[in-house]
Short mmCIF file of C-alpha atoms and ligand atoms in Angstrom, two decimals:
data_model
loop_
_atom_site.label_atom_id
_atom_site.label_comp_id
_atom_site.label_asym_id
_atom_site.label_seq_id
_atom_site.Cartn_x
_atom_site.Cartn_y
_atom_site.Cartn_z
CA UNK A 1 -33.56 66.94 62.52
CA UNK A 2 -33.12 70.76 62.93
CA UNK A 3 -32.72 71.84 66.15
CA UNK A 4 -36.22 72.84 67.68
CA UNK A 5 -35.40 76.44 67.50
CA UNK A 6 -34.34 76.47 64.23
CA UNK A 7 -37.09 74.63 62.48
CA UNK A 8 -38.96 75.97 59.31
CA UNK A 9 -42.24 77.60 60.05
CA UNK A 10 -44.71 74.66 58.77
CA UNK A 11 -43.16 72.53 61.16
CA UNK A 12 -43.08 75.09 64.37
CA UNK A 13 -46.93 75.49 63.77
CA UNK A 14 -47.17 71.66 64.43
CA UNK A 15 -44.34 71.04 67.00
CA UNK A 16 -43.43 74.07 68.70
CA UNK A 17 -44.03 74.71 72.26
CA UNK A 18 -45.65 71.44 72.24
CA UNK A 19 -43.90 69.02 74.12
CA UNK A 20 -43.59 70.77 77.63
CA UNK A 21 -46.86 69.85 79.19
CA UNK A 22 -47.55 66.56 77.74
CA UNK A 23 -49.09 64.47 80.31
CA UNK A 24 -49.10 60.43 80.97
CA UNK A 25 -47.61 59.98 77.56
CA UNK A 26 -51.03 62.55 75.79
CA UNK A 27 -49.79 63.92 72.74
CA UNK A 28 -51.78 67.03 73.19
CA UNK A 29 -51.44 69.66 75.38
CA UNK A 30 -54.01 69.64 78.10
CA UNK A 31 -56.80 72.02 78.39
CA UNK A 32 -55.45 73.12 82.07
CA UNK A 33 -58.61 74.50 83.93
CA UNK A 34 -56.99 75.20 87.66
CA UNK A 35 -57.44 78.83 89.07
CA UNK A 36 -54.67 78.16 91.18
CA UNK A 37 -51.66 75.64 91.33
CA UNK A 38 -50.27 74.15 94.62
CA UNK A 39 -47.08 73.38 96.54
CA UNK A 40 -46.57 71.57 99.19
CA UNK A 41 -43.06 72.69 99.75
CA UNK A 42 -42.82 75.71 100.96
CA UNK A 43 -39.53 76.84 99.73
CA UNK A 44 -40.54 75.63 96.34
CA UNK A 45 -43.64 77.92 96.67
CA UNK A 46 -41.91 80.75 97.80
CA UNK A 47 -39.26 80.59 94.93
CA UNK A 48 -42.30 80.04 92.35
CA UNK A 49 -44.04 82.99 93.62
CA UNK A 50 -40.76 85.42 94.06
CA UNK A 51 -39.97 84.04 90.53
CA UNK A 52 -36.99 82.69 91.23
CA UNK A 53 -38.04 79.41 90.05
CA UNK A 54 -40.22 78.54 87.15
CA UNK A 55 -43.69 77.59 87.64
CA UNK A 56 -47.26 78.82 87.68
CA UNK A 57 -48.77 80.32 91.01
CA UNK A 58 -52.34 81.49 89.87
CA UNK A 59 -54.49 81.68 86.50
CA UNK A 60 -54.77 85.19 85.93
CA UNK A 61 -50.84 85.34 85.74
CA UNK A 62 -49.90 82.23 84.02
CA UNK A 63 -51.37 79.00 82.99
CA UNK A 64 -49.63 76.00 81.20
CA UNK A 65 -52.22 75.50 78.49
CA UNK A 66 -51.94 79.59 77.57
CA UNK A 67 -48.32 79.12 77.82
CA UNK A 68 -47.51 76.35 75.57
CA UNK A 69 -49.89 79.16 72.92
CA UNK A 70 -47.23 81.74 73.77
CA UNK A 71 -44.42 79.77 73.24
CA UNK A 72 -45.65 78.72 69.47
CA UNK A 73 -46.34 82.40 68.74
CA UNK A 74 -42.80 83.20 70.09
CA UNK A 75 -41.27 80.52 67.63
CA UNK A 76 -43.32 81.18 64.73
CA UNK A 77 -42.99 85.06 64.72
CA UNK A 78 -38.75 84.74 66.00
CA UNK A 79 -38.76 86.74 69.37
CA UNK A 80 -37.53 86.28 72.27
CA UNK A 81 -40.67 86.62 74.11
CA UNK A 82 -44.15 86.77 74.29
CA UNK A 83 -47.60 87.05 76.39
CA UNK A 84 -50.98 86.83 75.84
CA UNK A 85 -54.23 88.53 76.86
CA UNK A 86 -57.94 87.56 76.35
CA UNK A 87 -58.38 89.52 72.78
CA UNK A 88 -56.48 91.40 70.32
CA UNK A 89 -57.74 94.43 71.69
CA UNK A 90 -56.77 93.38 75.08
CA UNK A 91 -52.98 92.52 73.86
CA UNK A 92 -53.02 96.23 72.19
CA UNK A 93 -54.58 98.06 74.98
CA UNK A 94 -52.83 97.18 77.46
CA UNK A 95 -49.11 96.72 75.46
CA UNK A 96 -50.07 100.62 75.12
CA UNK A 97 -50.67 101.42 78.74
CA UNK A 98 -47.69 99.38 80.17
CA UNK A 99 -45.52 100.59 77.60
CA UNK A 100 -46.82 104.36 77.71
CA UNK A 101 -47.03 107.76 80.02
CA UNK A 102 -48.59 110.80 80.60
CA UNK A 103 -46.39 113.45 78.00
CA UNK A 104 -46.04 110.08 75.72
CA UNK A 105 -46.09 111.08 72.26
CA UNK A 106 -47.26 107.73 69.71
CA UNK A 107 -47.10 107.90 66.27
CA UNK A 108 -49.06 105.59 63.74
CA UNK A 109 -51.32 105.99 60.63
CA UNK A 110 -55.12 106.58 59.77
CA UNK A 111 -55.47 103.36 58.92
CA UNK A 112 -55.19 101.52 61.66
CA UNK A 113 -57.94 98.66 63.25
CA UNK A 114 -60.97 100.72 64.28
CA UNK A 115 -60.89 99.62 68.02
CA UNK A 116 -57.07 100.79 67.96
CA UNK A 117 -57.84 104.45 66.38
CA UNK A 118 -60.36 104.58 68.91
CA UNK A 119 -57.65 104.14 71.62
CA UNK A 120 -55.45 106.82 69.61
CA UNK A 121 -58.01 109.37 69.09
CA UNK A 122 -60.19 109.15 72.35
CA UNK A 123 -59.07 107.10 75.40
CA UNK A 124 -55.01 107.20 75.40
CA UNK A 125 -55.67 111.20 74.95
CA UNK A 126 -57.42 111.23 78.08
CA UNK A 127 -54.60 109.95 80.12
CA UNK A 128 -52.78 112.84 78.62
CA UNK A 129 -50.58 110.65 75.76
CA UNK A 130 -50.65 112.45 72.42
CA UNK A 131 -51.44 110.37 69.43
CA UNK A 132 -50.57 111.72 66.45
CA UNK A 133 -52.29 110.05 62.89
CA UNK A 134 -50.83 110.40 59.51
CA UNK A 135 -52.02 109.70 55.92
CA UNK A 136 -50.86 106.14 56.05
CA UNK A 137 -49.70 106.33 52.45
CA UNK A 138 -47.69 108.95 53.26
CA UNK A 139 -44.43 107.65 54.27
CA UNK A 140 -42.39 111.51 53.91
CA UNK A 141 -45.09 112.53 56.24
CA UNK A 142 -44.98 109.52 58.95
CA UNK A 143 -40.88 109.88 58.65
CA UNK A 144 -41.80 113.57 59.72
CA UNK A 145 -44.12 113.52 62.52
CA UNK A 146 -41.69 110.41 64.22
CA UNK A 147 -38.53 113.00 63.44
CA UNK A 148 -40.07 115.51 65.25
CA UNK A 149 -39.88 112.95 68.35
CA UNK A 150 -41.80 110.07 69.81
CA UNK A 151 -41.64 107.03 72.31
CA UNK A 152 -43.65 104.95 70.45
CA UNK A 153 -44.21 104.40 66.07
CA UNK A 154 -47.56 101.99 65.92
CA UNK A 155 -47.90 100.29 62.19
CA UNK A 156 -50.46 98.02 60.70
CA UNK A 157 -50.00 96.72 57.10
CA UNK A 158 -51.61 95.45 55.39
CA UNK A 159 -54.32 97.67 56.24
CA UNK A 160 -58.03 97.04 57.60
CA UNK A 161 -60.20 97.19 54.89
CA UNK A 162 -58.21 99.36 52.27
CA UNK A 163 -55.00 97.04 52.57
CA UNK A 164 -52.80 99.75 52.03
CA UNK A 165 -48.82 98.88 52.88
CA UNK A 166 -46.55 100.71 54.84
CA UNK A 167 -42.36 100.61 54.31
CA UNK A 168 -41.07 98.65 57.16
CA UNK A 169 -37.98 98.77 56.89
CA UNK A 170 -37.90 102.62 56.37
CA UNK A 171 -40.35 103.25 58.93
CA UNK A 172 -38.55 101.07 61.65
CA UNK A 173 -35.56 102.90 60.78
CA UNK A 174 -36.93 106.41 61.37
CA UNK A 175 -38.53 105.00 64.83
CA UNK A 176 -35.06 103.97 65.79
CA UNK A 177 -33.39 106.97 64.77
CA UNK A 178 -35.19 109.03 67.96
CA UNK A 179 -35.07 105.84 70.48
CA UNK A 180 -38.87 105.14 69.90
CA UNK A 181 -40.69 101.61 70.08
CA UNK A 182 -41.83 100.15 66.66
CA UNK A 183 -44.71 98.32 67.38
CA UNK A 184 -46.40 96.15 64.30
CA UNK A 185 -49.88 95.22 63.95
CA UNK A 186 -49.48 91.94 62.05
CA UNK A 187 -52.36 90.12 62.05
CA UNK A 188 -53.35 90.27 58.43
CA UNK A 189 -49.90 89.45 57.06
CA UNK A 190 -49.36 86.58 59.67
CA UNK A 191 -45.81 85.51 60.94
CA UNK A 192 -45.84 82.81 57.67
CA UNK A 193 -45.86 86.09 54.80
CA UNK A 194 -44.35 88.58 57.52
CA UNK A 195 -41.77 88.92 60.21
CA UNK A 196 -41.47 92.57 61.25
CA UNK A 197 -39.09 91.29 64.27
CA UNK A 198 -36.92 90.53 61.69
CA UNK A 199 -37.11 93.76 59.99
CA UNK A 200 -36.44 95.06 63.04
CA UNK A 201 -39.41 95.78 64.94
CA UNK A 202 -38.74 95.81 68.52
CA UNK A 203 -42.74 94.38 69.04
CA UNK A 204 -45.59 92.27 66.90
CA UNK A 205 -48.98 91.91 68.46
CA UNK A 206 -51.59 89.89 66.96
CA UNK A 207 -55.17 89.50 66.78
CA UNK A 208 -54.94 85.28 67.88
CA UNK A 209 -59.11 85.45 66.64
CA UNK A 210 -58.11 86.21 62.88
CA UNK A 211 -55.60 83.92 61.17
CA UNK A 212 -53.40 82.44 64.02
CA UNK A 213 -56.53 80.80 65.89
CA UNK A 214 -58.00 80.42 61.79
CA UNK A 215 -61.56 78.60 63.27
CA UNK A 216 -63.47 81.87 64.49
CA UNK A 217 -64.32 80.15 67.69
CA UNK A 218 -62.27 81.95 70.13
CA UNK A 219 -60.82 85.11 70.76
CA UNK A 220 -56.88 85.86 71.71
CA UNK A 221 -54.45 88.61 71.84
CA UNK A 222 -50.33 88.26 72.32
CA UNK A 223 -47.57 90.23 72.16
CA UNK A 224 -44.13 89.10 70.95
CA UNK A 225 -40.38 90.86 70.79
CA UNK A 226 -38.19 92.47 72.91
CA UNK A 227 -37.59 90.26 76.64
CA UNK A 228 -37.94 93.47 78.82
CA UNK A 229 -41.28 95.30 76.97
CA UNK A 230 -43.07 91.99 76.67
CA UNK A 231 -42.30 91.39 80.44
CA UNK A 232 -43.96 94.87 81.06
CA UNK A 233 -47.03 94.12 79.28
CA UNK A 234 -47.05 90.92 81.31
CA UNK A 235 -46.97 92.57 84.56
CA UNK A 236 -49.66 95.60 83.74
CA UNK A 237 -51.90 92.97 82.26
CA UNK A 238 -51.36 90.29 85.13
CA UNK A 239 -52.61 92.87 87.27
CA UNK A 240 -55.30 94.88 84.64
CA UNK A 241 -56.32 90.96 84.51
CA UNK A 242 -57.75 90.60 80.84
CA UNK A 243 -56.19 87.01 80.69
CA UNK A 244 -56.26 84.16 78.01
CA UNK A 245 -58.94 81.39 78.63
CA UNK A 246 -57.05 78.07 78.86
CA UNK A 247 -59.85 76.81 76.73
CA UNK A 248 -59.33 79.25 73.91
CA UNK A 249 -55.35 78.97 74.49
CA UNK A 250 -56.39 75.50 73.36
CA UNK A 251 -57.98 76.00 70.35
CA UNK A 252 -56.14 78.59 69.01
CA UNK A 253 -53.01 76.34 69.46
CA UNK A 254 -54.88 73.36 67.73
CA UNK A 255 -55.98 75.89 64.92
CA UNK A 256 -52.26 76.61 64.85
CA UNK A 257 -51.16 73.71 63.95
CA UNK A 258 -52.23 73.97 60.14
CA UNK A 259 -51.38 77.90 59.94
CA UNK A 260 -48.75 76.96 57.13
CA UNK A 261 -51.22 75.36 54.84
CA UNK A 262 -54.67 77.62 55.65
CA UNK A 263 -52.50 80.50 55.08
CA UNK A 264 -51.05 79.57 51.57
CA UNK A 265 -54.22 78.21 50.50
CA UNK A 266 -55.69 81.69 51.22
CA UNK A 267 -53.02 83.76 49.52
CA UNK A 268 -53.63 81.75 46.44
CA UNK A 269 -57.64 82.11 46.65
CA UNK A 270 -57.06 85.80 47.55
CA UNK A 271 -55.25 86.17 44.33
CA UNK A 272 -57.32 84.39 42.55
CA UNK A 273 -60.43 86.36 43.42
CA UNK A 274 -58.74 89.80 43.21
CA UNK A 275 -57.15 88.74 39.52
CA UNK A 276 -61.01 87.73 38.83
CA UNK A 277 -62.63 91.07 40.50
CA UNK A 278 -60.42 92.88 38.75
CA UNK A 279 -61.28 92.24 35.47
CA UNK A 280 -65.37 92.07 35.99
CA UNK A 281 -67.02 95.18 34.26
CA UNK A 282 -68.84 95.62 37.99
CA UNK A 283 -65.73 96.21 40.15
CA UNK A 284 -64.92 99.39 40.59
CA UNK A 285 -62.09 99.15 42.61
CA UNK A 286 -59.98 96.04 43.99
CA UNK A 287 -57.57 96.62 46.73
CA UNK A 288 -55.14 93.46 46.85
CA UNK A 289 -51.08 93.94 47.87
CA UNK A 290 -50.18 91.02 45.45
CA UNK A 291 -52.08 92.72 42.46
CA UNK A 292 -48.90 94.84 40.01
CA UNK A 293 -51.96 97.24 40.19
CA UNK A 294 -51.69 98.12 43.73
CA UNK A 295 -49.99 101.59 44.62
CA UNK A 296 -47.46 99.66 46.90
CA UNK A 297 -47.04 96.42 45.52
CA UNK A 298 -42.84 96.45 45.22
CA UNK A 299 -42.71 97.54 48.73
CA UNK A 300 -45.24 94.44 49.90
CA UNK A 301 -43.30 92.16 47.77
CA UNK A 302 -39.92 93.04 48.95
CA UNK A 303 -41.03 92.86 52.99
CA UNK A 304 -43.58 90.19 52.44
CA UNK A 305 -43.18 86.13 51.23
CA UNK A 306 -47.19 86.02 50.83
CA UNK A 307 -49.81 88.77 49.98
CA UNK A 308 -51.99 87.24 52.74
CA UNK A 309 -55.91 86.53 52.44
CA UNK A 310 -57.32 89.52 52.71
CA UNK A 311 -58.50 91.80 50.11
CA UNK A 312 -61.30 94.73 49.14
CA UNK A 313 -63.46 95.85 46.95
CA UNK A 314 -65.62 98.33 45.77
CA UNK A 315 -68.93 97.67 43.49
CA UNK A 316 -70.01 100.05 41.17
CA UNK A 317 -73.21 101.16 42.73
CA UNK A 318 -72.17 102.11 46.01
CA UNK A 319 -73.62 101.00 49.26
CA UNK A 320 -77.32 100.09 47.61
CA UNK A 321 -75.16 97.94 45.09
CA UNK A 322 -73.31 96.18 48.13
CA UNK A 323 -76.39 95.66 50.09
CA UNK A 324 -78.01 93.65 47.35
CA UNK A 325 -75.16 91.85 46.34
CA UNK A 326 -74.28 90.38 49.43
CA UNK A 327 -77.17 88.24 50.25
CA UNK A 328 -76.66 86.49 47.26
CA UNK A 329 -73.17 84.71 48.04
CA UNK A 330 -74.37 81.12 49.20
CA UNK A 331 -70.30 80.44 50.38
CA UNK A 332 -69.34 83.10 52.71
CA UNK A 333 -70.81 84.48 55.39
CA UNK A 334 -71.55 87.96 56.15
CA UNK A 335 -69.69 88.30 59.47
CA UNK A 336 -67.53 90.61 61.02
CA UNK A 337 -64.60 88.46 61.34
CA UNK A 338 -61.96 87.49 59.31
CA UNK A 339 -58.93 85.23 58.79
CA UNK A 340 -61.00 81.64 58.94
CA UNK A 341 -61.00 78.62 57.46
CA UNK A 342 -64.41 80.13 55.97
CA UNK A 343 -64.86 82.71 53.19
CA UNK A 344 -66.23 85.92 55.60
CA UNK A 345 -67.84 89.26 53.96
CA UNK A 346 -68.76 92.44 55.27
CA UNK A 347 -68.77 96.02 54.33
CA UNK A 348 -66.59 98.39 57.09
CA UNK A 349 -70.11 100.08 58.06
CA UNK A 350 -70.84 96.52 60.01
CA UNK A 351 -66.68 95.35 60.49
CA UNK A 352 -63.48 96.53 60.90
CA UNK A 353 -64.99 100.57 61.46
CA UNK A 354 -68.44 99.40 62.98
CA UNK A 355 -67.03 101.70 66.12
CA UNK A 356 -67.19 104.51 63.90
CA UNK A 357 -69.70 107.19 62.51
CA UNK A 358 -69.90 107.30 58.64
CA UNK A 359 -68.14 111.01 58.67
CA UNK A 360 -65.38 109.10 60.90
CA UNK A 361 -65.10 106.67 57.99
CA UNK A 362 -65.12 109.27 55.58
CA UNK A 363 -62.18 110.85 57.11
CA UNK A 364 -60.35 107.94 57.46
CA UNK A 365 -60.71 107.03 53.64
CA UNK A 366 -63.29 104.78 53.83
CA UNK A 367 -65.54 104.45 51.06
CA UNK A 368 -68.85 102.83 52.72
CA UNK A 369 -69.42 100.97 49.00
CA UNK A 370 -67.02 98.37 50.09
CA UNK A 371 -66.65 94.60 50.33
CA UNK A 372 -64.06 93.26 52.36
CA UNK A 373 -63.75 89.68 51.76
CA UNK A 374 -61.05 87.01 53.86
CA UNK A 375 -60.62 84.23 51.29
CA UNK A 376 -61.11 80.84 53.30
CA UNK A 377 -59.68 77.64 52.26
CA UNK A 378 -62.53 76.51 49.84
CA UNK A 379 -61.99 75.45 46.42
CA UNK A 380 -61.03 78.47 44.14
CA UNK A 381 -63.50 77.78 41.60
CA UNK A 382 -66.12 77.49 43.61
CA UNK A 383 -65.33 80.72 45.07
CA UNK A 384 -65.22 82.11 41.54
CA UNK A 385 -68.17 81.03 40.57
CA UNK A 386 -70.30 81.94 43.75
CA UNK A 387 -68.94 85.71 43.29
CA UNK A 388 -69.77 85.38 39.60
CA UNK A 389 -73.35 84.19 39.86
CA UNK A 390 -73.99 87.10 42.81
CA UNK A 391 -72.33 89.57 41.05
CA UNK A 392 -74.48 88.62 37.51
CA UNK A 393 -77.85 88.98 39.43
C1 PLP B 401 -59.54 92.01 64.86
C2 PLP B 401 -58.33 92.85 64.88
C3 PLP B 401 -57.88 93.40 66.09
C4 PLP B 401 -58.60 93.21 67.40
O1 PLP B 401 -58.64 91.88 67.78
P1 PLP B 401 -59.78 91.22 68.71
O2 PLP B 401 -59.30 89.84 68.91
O3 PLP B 401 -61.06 91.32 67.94
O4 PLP B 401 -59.84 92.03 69.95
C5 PLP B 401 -56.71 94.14 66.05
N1 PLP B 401 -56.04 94.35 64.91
C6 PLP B 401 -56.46 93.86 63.73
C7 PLP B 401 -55.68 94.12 62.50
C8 PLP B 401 -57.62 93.09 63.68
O5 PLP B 401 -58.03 92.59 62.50
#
């Protein structure tokens, strides 16, 4: 048996983290719903609090349930630490305000989550942090901007809905060449086709409520990497207080447990419905990283073991063509999630840009006449032949 830090992936999603809490012989972790825990020794209580000794003191800091989810993150994605918040949003928000200061300069791309450009182009500018947001295809241009100086160089790939991908490696090495903090974004890849720490991001934050939870019934946010900057997002969001339900720590550890398999059965039905988009004389346009077709496909496959779930599409037609083609899939629904165990649709209009204006999406490269579609773990066929039939009508 491997030692428990060294253990492949498929089995850390099962066993990691795991064994800590176990109570009275359970062999689940518990669903821990205390606000506060108690000591009867003072001393004990004293070094608990002063954190001198390990232990939990009240739920908005720490819980065991949330931190038994942490630890399997930590494993699965190879850092040395990690902490959670209540949403993906909430891990990214406030990662950026612990992390960032007034005369902060942050470099990322265009491309990035909607709710996260939002933070770049309208709230971290009003705390006077300069966010600067560049073609995301461009990497001569990105290399550029982050040699002209920055503290932190924010990436996302594969990209929300376009799935465009960015050069890792080269980017992490042009953050690192002016001291700045490579955050990744890697909630579409997940850690099983990804590990930016490895590449040599100094953070990864995930949305938990895509892929790692994998159920869409509950939300999460963490933040893995580097000991010290994880322990500063801890302590701003401690106090800023947007903390992980124990409950949905649970189920996004349970939905954990089979992130191995979901995940590989959606890379395959990913490829299988961009390979069959691609061809049909109705598709316009298929955006898919493991497609030889797409613009960076040698640069996915060399930092990437999996192409991930994800892909896009456009229908020839535009937005009328998408609007009456949606309603007629009978297995997926028409959500604004992504990343489950189900087949989820949805143009950006209603999804990933819903934030924005249509001239927003416009200028972020957003055609409004597409489909993004999150394979799920169904049959392929049967996911062949429901986009067949709808796309025939
Ligand atoms: C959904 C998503 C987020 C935000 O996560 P929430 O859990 O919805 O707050 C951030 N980044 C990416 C890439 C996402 O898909």
């Amino acid at each position: 048996m491997p030692d428990s830090q060294q253990r492949s992936q498929a089995s850390q999603a099962v066993w990691g983290g795991e064994d800590r809490y176990l109570l009275d012989r359970a062999t689940q972790v518990p669903v821990v719903h205390s606000v506060a825990f108690g000591y009867p020794d003072f001393d004990e209580w004293y070094d608990v609090a002063t954190g001198k000794a390990e232990g939990h003191i009240y739920g908005r800091n720490t819980n065991p349930t949330v931190a038994v989810f942490e630890e399997k993150v930590r494993l699965l994605e190879g850092a040395v630490a990690a902490t959670s918040a209540s949403t993906g949003m909430a891990a990214i928000s406030n990662m950026l305000h612990a992390l960032l200061r007034p005369g902060s300069r942050v470099v990322s791309v265009k491309d990035t989550y909607g709710g996260t450009s939002l933070l770049f182009t309208e709230f971290l500018p009003a705390f006077g942090i300069e966010c600067t947001l560049v073609d995301t295809t461009d990497t001569e241009a990105i290399e550029a901007e982050v040699a002209r100086g920055c503290n932190m160089l924010y990436l996302e790939t594969p990209t929300n809905p376009t799935l465009k991908v960015l050069d890792l490696r080269r980017l992490i090495a042009a953050g690192h060449a002016v001291d700045a903090t490579v955050v990744v974004d890697n909630t579409f890849a997940t850690p099983i086709n990804q590990l930016p720490l490895s590449l040599g991001a100094d953070l990864v934050v995930h949305s938990a409520t895509k892929f790692l939870g994998g159920h869409a019934d509950a939300l999460g946010g963490v933040v893995v990497g580097d000991a010290e900057l994880v322990k500063k997002v801890y302590q701003y969001r401690e106090i800023n207080g947007a903390t992980l339900d124990p409950m949905a720590a649970y189920l996004l550890l349970r939905g954990m447990k089979t992130l191995d398999l979901r995940v590989k059965r959606q890379a395959e039905n990913a490829m299988a419905v961009a390979t069959f988009l691609e061809a049909h004389d109705r598709i316009t346009k298929v955006n898919y990283p493991g497609l030889t077709s797409h613009a960076q496909h040698e640069i996915a496959a060399s930092q990437m073991t999996g192409f991930g779930g994800m892909l896009s599409f456009a229908i020839d037609g535009g937005l009328e063509a998408v609007k009456e083609f949606l309603p007629h899939l009978q297995m997926a629904h028409r959500a604004a999630n992504l990343g489950a165990v189900e087949t989820t649709v949805g143009p950006p209009a209603t999804t990933s840009h819903v934030e924005c204006t249509p001239e927003e999406r416009a200028a972020l490269g957003i055609p409004e006449g597409l489909v993004r579609y999150s394979a799920g773990i169904e049959d392929t066929a049967d996911l062949l032949a429901d986009l067949s039939q709808a796309l025939d009508r």
